[in-house]
Coordinates of C-alpha atoms and ligand atoms in Angstrom, one line a residue:
X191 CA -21.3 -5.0 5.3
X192 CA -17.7 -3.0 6.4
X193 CA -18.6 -3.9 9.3
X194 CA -18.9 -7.8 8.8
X195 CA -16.2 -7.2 6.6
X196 CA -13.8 -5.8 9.7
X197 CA -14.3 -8.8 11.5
X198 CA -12.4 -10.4 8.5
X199 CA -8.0 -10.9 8.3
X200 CA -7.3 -9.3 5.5
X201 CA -4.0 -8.0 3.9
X202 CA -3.4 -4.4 2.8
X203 CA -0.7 -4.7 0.1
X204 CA -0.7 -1.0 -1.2
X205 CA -1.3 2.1 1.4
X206 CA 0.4 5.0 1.2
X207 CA 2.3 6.4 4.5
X208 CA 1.6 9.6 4.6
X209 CA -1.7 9.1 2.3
X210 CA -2.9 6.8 5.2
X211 CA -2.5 9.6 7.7
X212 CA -5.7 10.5 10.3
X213 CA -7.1 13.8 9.0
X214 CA -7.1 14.2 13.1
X215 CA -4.1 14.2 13.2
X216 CA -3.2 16.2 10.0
X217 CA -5.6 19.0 11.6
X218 CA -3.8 19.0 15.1
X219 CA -0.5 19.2 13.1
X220 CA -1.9 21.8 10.7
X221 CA -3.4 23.7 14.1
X222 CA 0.6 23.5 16.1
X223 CA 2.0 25.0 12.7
X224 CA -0.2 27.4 12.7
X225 CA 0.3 28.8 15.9
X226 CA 4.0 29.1 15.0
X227 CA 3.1 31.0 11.9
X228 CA 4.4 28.7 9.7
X229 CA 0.9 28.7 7.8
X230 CA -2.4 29.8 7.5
X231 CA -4.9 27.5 8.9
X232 CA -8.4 29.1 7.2
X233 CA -6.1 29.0 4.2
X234 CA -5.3 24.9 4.3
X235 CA -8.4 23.7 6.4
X236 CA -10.6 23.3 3.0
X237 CA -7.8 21.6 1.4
X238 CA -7.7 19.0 4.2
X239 CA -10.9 18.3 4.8
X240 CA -12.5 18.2 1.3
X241 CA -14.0 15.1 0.3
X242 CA -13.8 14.7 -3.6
X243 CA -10.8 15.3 -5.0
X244 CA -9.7 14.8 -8.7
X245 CA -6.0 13.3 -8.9
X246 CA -4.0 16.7 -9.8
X247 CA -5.8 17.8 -6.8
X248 CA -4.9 14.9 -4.5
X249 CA -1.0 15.6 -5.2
X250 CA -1.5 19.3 -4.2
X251 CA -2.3 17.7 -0.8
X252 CA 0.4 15.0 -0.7
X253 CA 2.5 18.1 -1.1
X254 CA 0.6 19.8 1.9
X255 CA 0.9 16.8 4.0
X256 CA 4.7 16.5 3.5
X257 CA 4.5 20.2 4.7
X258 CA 3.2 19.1 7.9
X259 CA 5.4 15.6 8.5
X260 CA 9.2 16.7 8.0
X261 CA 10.3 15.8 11.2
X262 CA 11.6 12.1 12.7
X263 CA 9.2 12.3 15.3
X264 CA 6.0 13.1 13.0
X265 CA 7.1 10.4 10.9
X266 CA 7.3 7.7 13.6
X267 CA 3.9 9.0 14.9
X268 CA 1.9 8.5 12.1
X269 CA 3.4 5.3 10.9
X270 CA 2.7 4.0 14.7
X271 CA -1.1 5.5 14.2
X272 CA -1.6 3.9 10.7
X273 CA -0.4 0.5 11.7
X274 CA -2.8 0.5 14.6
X275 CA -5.4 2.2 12.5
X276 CA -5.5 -1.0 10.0
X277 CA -5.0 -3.6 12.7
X278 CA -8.3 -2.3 14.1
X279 CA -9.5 -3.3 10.4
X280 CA -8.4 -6.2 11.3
X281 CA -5.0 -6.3 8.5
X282 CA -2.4 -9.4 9.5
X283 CA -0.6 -8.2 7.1
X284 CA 0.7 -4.7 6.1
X285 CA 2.7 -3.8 3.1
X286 CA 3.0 0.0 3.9
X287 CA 4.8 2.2 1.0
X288 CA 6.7 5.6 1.4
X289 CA 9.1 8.0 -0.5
X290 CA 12.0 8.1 1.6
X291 CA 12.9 12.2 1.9
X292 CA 15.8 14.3 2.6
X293 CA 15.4 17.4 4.5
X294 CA 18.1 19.4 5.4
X295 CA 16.3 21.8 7.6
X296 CA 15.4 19.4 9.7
X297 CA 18.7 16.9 9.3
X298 CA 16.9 14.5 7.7
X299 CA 18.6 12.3 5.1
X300 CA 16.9 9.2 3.1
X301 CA 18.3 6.5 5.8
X302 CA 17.2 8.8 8.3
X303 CA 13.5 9.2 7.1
X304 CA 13.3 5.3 6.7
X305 CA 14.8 4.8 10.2
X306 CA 12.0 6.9 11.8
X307 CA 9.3 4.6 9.9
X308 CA 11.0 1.7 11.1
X309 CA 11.1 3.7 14.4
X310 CA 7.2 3.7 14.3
X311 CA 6.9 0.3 13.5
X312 CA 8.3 -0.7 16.9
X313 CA 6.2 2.0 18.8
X314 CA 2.8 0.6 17.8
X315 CA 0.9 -0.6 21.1
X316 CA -2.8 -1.6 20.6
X317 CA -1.5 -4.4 18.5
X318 CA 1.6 -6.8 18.3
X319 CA 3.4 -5.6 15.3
X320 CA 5.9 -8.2 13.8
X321 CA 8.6 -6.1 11.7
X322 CA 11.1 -8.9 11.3
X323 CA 13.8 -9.0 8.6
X324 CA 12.8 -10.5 4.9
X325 CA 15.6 -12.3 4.7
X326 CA 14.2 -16.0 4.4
X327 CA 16.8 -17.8 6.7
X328 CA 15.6 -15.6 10.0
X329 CA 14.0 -18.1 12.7
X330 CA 11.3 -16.5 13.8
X331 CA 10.9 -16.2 17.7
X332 CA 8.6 -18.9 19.2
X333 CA 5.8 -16.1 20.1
X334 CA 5.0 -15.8 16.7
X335 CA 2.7 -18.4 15.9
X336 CA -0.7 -18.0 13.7
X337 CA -2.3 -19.4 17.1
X338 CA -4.5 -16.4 18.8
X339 CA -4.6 -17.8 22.3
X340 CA -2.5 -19.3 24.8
X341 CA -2.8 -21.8 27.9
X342 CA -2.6 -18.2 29.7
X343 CA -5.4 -16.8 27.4
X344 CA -5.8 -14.4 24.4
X345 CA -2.9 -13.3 22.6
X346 CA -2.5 -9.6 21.6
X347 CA -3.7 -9.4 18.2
X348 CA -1.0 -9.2 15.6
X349 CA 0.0 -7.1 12.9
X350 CA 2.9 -8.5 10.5
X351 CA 4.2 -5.5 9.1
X352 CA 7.0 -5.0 6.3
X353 CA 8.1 -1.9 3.9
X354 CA 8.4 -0.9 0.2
X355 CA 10.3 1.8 -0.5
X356 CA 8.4 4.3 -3.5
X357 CA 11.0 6.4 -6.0
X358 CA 8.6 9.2 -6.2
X359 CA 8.5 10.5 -10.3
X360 CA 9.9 13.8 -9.2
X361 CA 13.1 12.2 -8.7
X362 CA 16.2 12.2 -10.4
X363 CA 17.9 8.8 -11.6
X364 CA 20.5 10.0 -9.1
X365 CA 17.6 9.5 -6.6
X366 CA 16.3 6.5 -7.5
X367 CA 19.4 4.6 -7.1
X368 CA 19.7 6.1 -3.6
X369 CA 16.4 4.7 -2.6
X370 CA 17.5 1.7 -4.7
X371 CA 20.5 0.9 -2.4
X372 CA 19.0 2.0 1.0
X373 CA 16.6 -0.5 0.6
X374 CA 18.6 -3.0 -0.5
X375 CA 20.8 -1.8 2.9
X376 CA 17.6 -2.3 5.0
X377 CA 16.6 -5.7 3.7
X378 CA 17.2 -7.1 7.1
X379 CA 15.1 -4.3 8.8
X380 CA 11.9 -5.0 6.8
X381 CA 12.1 -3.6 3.5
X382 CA 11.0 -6.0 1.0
X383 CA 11.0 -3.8 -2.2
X384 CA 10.7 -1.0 -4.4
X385 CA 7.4 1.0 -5.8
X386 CA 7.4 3.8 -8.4
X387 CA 4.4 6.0 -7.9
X388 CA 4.0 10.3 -7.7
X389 CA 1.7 12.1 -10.2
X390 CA 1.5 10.4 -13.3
X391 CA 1.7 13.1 -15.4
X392 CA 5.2 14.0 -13.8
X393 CA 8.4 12.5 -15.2
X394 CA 9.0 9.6 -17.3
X395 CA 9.1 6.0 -16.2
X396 CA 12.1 5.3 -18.4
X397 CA 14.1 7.7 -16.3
X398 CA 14.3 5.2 -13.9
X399 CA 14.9 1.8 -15.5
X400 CA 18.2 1.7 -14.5
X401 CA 17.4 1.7 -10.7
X402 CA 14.7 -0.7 -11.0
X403 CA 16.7 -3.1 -13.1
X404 CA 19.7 -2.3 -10.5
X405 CA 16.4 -3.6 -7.6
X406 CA 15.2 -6.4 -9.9
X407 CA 19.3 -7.8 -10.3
X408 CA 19.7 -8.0 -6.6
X409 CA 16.1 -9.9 -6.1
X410 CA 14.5 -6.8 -5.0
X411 CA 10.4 -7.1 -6.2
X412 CA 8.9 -4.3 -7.8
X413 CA 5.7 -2.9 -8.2
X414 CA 5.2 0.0 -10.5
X415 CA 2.3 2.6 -10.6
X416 CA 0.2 2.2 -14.1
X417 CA -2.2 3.7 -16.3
X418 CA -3.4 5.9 -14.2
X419 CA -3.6 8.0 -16.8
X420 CA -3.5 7.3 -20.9
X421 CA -0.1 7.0 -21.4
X422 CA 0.7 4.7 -24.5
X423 CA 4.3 4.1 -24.8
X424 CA 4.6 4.0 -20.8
X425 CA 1.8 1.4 -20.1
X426 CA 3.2 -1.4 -22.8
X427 CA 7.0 -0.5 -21.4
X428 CA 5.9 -1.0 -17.9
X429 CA 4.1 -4.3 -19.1
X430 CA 6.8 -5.5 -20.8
X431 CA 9.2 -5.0 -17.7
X432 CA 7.0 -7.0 -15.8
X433 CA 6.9 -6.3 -12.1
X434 CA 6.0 -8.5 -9.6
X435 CA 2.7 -6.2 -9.6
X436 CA 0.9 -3.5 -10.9
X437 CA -0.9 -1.0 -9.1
X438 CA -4.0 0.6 -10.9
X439 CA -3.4 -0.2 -14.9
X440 CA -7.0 1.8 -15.2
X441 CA -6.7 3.5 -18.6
X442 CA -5.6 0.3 -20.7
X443 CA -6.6 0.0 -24.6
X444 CA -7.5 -3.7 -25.5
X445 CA -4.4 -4.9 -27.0
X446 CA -3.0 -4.0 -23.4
X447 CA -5.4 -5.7 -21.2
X448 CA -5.2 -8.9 -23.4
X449 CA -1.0 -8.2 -22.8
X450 CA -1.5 -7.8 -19.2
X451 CA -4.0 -11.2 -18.6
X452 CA -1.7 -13.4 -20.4
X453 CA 1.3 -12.2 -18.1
X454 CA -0.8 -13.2 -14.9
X455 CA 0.7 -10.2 -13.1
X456 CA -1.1 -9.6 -10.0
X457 CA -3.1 -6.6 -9.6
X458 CA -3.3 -4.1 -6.7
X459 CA -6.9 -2.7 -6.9
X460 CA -8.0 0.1 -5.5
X461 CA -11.7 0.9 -6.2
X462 CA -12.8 4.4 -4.0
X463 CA -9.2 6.1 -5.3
X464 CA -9.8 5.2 -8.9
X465 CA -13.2 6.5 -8.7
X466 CA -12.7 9.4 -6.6
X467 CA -9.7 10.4 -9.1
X468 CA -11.5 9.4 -12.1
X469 CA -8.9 7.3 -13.1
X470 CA -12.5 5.3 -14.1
X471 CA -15.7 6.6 -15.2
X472 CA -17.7 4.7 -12.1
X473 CA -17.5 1.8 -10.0
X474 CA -20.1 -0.1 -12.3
X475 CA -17.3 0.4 -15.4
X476 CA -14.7 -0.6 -12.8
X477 CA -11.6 -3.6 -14.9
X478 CA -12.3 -5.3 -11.4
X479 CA -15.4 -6.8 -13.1
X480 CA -13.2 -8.4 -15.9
X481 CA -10.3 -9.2 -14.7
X482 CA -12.0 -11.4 -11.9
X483 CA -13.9 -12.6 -14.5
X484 CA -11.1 -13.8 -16.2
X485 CA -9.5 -15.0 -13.1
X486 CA -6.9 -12.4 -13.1
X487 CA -5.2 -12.2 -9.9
X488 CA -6.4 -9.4 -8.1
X489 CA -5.7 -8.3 -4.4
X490 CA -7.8 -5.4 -2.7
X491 CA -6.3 -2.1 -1.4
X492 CA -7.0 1.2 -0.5
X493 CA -4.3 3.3 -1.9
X494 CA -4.7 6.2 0.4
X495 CA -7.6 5.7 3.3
X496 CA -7.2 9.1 4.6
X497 CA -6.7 10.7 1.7
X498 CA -9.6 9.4 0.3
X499 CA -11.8 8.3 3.5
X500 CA -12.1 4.7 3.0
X501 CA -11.0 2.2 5.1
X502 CA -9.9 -1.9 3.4
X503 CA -13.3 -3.5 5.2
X504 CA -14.7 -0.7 2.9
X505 CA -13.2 -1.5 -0.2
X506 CA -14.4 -4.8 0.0
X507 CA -17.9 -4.6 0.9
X508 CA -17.9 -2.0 -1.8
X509 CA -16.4 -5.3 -4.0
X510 CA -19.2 -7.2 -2.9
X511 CA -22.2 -4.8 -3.1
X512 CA -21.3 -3.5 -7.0
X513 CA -19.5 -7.1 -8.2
X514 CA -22.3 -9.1 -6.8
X515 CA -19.7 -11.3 -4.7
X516 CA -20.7 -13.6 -2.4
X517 CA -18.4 -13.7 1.4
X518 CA -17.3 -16.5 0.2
X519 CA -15.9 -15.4 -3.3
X520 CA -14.6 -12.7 -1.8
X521 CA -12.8 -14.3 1.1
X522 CA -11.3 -16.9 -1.5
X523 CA -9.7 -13.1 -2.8
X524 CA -8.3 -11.9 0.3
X525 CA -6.7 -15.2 1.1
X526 CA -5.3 -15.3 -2.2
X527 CA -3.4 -12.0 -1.3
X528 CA -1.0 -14.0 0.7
X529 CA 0.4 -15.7 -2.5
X530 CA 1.5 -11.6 -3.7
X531 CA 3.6 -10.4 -1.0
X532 CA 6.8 -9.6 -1.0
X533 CA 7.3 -10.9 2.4
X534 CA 9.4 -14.4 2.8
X535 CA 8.0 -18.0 2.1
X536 CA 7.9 -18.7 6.0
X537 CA 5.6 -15.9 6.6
X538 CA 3.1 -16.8 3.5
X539 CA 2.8 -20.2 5.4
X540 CA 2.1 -18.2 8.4
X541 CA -0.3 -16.1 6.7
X542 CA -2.0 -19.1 5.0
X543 CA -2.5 -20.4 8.6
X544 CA -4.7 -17.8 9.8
X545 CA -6.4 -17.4 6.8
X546 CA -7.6 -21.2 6.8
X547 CA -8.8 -20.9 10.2
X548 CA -10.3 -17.9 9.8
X549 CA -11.6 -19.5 6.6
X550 CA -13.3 -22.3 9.2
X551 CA -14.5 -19.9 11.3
X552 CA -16.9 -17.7 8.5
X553 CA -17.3 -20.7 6.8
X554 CA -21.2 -20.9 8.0
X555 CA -21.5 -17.4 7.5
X556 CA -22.4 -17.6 3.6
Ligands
6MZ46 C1 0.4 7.8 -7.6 C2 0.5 8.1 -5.3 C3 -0.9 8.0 -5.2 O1 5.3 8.2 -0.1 O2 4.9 10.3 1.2 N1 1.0 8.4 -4.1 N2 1.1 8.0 -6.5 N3 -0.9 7.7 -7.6 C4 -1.6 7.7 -6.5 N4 -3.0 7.6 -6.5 C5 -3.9 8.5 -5.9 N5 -1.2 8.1 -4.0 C6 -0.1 8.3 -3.3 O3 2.9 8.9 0.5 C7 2.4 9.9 -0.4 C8 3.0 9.7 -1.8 O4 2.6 8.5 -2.4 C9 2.4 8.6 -3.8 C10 2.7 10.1 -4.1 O5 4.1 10.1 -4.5 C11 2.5 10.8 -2.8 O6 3.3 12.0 -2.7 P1 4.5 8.9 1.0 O7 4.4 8.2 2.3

């Protein structure tokens, strides 16, 4: 079923950066700092390849892993590697998130980090990957059609990709509002807005109001991390804020989910992390069931595929097989993703394209 499911355009509107990283390439980076001393590799091998990890334990290895990407170059190389890794999953459309990060060491600042992403974007090479501007007016260059051919024959497949910027919970307010601004500085470089996410039992959301209500004032969409844990006060604050979407909202008590279905706010879901974290009890429990029941709008993700070994064509025949969806159903979701991005009006109607003649395509394929 992954495997019919690959075959499938999709969009992937919440992935991690460096949670998407190859656990290849984390090993070979692990390996070279190793040889320079820098670490232990007996010592940080079990961390990386373990397979079930609960969610404090997931943050230890965030904090490993941005141990072992600090540099510019790094950074560019696994945002180039994860971009190609989900246009082999055959993803037109990536919403990739990171925590911009300053390290001094290294002469890395916030713009800096974000530049070598951005870097990355433009070194991809198995695939065509589109990074242009947000901004609405831009005329997009004649290559970039939905059409897959030409008179000369195939077209490179194509990858549109764009940015969110995540305030991590660590941060200060201080912080924030940097991250804030740089990506309101980099709107015409891809950035298309702003994600608060980190360990959820770090920090308080209310810390950083001010720089998402700074984003929201300048048009900047905003999707917050939710209920990944019980948290009361924080899930009905964040619901009353309403973002453009929520990522998660597991651990909601009823007057909460009847609060979230009437605002209609869209949904990234994000089945093998919520499981593997136990953010949810099991798949069969999963609020995937109920919310599509009620028509909620949902959109499929994978949160962190290396991190947590999954891959999107997985997350949705995983939909399929414990929801009981049929292709069709569930290609009726992943078309419906295009209506959640961030990304400009011009590019939904691009997106739309390919979806509707894809849509032609595995239309006999019930
Ligand atoms: C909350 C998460 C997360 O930003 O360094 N992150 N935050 N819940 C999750 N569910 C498991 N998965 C990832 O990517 C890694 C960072 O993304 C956030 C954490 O802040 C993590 O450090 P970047 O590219």
């Amino acid at each position: 079923m992954a495997e019919w499911w690959r075959g499938v355009p999709k969009l992937e509107l919440h992935a991690h950066l460096n949670g998407s990283i190859r656990s290849s390439t984390l090993l070979e980076l692990a390996k070279e700092r190793s040889k320079k001393g820098d670490l232990v590799l007996s010592e940080v091998e079990g961390v990386i390849l373990k397979d079930d990890r609960s969610l404090q334990e997931c943050f230890k290895l965030f904090d490993l892993i941005h141990v072992l990407t600090t540099d510019h170059g790094t950074i560019s190389r696994i945002t180039k590697e994860v971009i190609e890794d989900f246009a082999a999953e055959n993803v037109i459309y990536l919403e990739l998130r990171t925590t911009p990060k300053k390290n001094e060491a290294v002469g890395m600042s916030k713009r800096s980090y974000v530049e070598a992403v951005l870097a990355g974007f433009k070194a991809v090479e198995t695939v065509k990957a589109i990074h242009l501007p947000s901004d609405g007016n831009i005329q997009y260059p004649d290559e970039v059609t939905h059409k897959n051919s030409t008179s000369e024959g195939p077209r490179m497949q194509q990858i549109f990709v764009r940015l969110l910027l995540s305030i991590d919970r660590r941060e200060s307010l201080d912080g924030a509002m940097e991250t804030v601004q740089l990506a309101l500085e980099m709107r015409n470089s891809g950035v298309v807005g702003i994600d608060l996410s980190g360990n959820p039992v770090v920090g308080e959301w209310q810390t950083f109001l001010p720089a998402l209500t700074c984003a929201r004032k300048q048009g900047l969409p905003i999707t917050l991390h939710c209920g990944e844990v019980p948290n009361r006060e924080e899930i009905q604050g964040m619901l009353e804020f309403r973002p453009e979407r929520l990522g998660h909202v597991c651990c909601l008590e009823d007057l909460e989910w009847k609060t979230l279905k009437e605002s209609d706010i869209p949904v990234e879901v994000c089945l093998t992390s919520n499981v593997r974290t136990e953010c949810v009890t099991s798949i069969a429990d999963h609020h995937f069931a109920d919310l599509y029941r009620v028509k909620h709008p949902l959109i499929l993700c994978t949160d962190d595929p290396g991190v947590f070994s999954t891959t999107i064509s997985r997350e949705y025949a995983l939909a399929a097989s414990c929801f009981d969806l049929t292709k069709t159903e569930l290609f009726q979701l992943a078309k419906n993703a295009v209506n959640f991005i961030f990304a400009d009006n011009k590019l939904k109607e691009t997106l739309r394209l390919i979806m509707e003649e894809a849509e032609c395509v595995f239309a006999g394929t019930k």
